[in-house]
Structures are given as structure tokens and as C-alpha cells.
JSON list of C-alpha atoms in Angstrom, two decimals:
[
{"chain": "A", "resi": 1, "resn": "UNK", "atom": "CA", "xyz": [14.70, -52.41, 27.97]},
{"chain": "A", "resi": 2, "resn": "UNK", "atom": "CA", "xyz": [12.84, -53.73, 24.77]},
{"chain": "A", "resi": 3, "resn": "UNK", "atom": "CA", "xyz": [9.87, -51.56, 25.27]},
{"chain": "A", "resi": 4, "resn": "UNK", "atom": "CA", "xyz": [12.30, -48.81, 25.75]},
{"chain": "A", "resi": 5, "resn": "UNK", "atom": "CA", "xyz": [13.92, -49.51, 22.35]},
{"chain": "A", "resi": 6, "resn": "UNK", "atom": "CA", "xyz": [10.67, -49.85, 20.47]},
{"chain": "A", "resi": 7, "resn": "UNK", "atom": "CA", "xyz": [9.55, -45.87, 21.86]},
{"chain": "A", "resi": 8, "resn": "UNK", "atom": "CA", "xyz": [13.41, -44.83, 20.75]},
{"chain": "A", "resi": 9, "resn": "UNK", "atom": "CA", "xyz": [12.86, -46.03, 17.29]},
{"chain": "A", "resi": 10, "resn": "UNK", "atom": "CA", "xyz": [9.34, -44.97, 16.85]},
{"chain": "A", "resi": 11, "resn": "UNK", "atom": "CA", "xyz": [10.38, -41.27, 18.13]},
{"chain": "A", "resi": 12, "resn": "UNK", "atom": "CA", "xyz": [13.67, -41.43, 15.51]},
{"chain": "A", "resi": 13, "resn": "UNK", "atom": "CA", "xyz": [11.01, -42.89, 12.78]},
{"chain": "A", "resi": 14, "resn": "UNK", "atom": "CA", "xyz": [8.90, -39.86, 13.57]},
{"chain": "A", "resi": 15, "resn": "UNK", "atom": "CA", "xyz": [11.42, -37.60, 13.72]},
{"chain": "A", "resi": 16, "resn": "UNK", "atom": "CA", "xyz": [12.53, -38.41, 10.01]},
{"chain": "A", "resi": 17, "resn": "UNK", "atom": "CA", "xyz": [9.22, -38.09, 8.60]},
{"chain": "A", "resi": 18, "resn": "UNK", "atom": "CA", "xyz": [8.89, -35.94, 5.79]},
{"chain": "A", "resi": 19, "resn": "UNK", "atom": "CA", "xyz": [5.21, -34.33, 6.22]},
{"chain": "A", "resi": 20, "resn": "UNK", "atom": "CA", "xyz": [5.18, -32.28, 9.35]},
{"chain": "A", "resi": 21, "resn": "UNK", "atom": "CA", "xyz": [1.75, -33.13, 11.31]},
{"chain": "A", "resi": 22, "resn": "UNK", "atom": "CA", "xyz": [1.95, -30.66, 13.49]},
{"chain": "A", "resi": 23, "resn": "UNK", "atom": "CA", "xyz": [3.01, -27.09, 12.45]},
{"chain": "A", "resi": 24, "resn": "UNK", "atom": "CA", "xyz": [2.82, -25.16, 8.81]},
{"chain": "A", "resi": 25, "resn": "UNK", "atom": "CA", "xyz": [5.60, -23.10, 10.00]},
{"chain": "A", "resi": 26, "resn": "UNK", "atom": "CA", "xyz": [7.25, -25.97, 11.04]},
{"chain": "A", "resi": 27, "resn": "UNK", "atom": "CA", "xyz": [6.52, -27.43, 7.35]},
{"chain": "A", "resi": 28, "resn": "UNK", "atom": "CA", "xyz": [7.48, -24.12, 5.40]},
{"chain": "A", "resi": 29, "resn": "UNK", "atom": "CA", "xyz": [10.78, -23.84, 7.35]},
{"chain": "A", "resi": 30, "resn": "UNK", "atom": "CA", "xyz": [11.47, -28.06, 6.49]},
{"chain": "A", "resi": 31, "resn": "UNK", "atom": "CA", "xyz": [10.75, -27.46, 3.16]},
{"chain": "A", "resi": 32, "resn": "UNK", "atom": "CA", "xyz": [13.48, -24.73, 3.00]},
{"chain": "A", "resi": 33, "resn": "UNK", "atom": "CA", "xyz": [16.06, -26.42, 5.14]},
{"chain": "A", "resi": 34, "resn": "UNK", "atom": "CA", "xyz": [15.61, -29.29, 2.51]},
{"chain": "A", "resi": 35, "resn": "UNK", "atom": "CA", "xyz": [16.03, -27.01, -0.20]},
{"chain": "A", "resi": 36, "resn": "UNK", "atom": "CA", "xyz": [18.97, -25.12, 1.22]},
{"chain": "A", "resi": 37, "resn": "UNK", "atom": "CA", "xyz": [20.61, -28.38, 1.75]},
{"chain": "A", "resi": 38, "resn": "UNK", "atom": "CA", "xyz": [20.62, -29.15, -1.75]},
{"chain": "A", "resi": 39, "resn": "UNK", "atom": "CA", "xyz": [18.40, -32.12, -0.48]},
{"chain": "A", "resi": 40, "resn": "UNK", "atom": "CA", "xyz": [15.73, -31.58, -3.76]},
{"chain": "A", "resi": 41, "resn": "UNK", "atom": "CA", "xyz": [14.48, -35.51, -3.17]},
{"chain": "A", "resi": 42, "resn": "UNK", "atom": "CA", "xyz": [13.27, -34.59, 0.23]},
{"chain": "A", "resi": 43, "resn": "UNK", "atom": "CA", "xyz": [12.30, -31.43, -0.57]},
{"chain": "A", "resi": 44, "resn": "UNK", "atom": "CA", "xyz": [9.67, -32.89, -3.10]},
{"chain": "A", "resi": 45, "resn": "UNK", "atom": "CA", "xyz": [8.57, -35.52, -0.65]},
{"chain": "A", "resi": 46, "resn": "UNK", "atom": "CA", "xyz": [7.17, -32.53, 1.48]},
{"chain": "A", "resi": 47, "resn": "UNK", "atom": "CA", "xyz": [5.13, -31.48, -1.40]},
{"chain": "A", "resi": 48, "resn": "UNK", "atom": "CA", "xyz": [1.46, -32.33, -2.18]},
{"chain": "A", "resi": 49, "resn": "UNK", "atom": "CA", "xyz": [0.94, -34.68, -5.01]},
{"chain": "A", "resi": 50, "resn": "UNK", "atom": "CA", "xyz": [-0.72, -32.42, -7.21]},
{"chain": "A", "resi": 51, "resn": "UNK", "atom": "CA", "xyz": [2.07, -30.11, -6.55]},
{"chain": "A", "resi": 52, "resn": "UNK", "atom": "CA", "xyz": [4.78, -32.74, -7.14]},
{"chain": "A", "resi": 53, "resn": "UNK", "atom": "CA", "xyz": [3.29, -34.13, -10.31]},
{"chain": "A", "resi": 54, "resn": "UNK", "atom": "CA", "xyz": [3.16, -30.71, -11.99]},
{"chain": "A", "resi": 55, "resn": "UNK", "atom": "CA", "xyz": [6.51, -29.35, -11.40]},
{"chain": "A", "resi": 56, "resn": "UNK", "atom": "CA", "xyz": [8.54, -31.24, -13.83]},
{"chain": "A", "resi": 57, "resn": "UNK", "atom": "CA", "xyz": [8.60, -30.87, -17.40]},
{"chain": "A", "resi": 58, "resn": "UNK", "atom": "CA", "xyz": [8.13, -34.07, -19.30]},
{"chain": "A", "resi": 59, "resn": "UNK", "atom": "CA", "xyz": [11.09, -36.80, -18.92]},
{"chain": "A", "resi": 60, "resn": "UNK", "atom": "CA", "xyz": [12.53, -34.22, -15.66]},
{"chain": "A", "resi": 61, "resn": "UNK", "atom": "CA", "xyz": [12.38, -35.47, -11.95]},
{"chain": "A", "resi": 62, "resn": "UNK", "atom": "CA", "xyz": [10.83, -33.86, -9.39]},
{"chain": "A", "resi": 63, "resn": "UNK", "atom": "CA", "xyz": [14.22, -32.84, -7.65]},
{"chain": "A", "resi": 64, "resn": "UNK", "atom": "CA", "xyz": [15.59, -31.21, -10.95]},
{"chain": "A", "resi": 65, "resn": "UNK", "atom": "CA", "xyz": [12.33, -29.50, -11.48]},
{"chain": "A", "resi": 66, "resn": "UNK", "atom": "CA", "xyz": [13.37, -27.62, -7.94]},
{"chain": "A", "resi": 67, "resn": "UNK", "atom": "CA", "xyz": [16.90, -27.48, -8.79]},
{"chain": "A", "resi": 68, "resn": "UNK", "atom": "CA", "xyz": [16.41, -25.45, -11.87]},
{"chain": "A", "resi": 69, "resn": "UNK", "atom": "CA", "xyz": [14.08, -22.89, -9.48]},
{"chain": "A", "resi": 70, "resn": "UNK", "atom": "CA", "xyz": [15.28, -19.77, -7.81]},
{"chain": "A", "resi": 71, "resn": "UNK", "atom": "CA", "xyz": [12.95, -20.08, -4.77]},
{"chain": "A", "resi": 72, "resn": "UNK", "atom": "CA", "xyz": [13.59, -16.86, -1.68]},
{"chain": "A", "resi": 73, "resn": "UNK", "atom": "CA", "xyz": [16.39, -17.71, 0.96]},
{"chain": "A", "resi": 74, "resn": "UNK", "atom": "CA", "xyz": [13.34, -18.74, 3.23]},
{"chain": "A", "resi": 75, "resn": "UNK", "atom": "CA", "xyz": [14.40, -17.35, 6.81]},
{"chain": "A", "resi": 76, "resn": "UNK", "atom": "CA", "xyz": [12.56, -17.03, 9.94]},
{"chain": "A", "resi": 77, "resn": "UNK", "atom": "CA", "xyz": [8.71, -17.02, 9.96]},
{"chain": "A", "resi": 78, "resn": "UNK", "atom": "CA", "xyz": [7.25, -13.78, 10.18]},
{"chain": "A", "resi": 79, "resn": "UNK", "atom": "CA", "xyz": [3.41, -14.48, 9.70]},
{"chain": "A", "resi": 80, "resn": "UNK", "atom": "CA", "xyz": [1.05, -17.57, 9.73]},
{"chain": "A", "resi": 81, "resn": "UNK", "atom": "CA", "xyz": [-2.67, -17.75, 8.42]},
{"chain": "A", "resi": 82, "resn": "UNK", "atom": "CA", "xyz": [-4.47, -20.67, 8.98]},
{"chain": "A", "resi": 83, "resn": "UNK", "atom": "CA", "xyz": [-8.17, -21.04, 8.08]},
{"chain": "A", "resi": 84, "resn": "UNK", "atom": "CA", "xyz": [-9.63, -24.64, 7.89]},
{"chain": "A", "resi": 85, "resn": "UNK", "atom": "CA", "xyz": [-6.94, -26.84, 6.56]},
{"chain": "A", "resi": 86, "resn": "UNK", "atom": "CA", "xyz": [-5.11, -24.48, 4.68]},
{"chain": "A", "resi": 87, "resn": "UNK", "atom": "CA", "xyz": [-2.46, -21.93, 5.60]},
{"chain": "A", "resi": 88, "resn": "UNK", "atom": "CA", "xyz": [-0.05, -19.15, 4.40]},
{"chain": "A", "resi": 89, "resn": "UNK", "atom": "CA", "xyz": [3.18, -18.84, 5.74]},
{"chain": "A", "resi": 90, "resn": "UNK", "atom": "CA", "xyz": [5.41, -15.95, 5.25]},
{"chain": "A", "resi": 91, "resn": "UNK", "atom": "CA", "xyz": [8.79, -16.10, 6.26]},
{"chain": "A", "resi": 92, "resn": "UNK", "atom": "CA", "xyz": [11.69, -13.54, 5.54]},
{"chain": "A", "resi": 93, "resn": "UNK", "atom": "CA", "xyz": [12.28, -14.49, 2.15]},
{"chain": "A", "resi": 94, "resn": "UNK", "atom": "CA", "xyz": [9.14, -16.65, 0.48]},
{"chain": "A", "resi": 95, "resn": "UNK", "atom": "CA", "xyz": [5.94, -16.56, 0.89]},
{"chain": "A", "resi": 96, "resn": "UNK", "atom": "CA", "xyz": [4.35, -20.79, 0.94]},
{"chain": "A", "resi": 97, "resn": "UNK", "atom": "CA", "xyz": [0.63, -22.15, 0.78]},
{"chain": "A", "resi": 98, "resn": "UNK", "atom": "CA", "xyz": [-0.12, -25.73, 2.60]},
{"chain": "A", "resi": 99, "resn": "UNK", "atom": "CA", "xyz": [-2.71, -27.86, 2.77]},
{"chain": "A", "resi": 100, "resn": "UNK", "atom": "CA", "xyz": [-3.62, -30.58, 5.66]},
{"chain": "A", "resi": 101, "resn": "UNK", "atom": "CA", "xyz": [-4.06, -33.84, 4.34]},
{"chain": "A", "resi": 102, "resn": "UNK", "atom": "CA", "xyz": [-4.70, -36.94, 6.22]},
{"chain": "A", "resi": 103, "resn": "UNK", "atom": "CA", "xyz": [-0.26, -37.46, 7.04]},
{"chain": "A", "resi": 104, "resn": "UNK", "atom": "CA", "xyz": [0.06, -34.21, 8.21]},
{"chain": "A", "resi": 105, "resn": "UNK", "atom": "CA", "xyz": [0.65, -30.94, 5.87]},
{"chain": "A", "resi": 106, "resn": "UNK", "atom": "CA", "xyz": [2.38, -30.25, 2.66]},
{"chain": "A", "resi": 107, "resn": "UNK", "atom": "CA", "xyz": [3.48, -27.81, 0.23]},
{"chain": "A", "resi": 108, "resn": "UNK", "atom": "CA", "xyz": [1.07, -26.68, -2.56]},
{"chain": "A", "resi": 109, "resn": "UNK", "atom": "CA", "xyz": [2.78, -23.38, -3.72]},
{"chain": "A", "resi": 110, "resn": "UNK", "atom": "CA", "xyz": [6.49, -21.54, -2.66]},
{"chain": "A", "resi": 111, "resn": "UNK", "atom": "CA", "xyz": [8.38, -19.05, -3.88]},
{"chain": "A", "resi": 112, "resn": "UNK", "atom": "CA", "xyz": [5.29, -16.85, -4.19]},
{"chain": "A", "resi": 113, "resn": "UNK", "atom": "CA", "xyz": [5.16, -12.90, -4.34]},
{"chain": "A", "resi": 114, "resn": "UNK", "atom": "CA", "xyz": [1.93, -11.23, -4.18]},
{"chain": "A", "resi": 115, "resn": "UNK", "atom": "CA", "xyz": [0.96, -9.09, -7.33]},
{"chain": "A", "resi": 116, "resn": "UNK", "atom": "CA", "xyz": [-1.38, -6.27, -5.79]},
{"chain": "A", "resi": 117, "resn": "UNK", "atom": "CA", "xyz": [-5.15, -7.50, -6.00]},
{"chain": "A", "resi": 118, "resn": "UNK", "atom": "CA", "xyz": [-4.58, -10.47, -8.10]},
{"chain": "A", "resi": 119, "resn": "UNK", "atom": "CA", "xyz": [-3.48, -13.91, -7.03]},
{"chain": "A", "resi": 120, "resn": "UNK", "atom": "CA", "xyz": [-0.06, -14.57, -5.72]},
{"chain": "A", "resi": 121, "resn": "UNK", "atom": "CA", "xyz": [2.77, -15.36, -8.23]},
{"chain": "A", "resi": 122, "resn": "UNK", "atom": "CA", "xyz": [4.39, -18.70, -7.26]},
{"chain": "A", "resi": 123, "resn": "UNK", "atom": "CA", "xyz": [7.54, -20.57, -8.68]},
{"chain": "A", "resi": 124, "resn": "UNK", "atom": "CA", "xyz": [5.82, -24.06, -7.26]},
{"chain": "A", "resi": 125, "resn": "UNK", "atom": "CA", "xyz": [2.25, -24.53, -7.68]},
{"chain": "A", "resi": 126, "resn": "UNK", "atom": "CA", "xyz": [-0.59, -26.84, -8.24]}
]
């Protein structure tokens, strides 16, 4: 029964984990979720730190940083890339860039729209 309790609560504690180790789909589409939950906080935890630590202005959180951002609707995933450890996902409405670190991946750019032959224009970036 104990060692039955101790797998529960290490699948719940895994569950609730911010960084998704497994999928950048599965990351882009948290990300959003968060986001159109109004859930900014955990939103930013799924960011990378570079990401996370340029968003805000001066004397601005994280969370209002994203707030004040008019990031696509998200949707369902039409198109992953992933080369090395770093991916694109596109989904219906937003276009994201991850990276793999060492907990799993995270968000380095969203809300990005390609502009023709020059680099993607994103809303989040690091």
C-alpha cells in the first residue's frame, strides 16, 4: 500500500511539472493552455530563462509582461520541426521555438509570424 502511494504521488508530482520532457508539441500546446487560462505565472515557468528574464520591462513581472501581449489563439498543432535540441512548432494560431535543456523543453520565442526571407517576428523572444 505505501509503495503504492509513493508511485501515486510521484506520477501527480510529474504530472504538475511545468517543463514538458517529452514532447514540443506537447510544450507549445501547455504553454497556450496556461496562457488561455489566464494562468501568466505558469505560463512563464514554461519559458527558458533567457526568455523569461527579457520579457519584462524594468520593475514588471514576468506574468504582466505576458499579460500585456496579444499572443495567436494557439489551437491544434499543425507542424513540428525538430533538429538537434531545438524545434518549431506551428499550431493553428502561433507559430513557437523551444529548446531542450537538461528538465525537459521550454519556450524561447511565441507569438511569431514569419516575414518572407528574414527571421521570424516574435512577441516573446530571447
Amino acid at each position: 500500500m505505501r509503495k503504492a502511494l509513493v508511485v501515486l504521488m510521484m506520477a501527480l508530482v510529474t504530472v504538475g511539472c511545468a517543463v514538458d520532457t517529452v514532447s514540443p508539441a506537447r510544450a507549445a500546446e501547455r504553454f497556450h493552455a496556461a496562457i488561455s487560462a489566464h494562468q501568466e505565472e505558469a505560463a512563464c515557468a514554461m519559458l527558458a530563462r533567457k526568455t523569461a528574464d527579457k520579457l519584462p520591462d524594468p520593475g514588471e513581472s514576468c506574468a504582466d509582461a505576458l499579460r500585456g501581449l496579444k499572443l495567436g489563439a494557439g489551437g491544434q498543432v499543425t507542424q513540428v520541426a525538430v533538429w538537434g535540441d531545438d524545434a518549431q512548432v506551428r499550431l493553428a494560431g502561433d507559430t513557437l521555438f523551444l529548446h531542450r535543456f537538461s528538465d525537459g523543453w521550454r519556450i524561447r520565442a511565441a507569438g511569431c509570424e514569419p516575414m518572407g526571407d528574414l527571421p521570424y517576428d516574435c512577441e516573446v523572444d530571447d
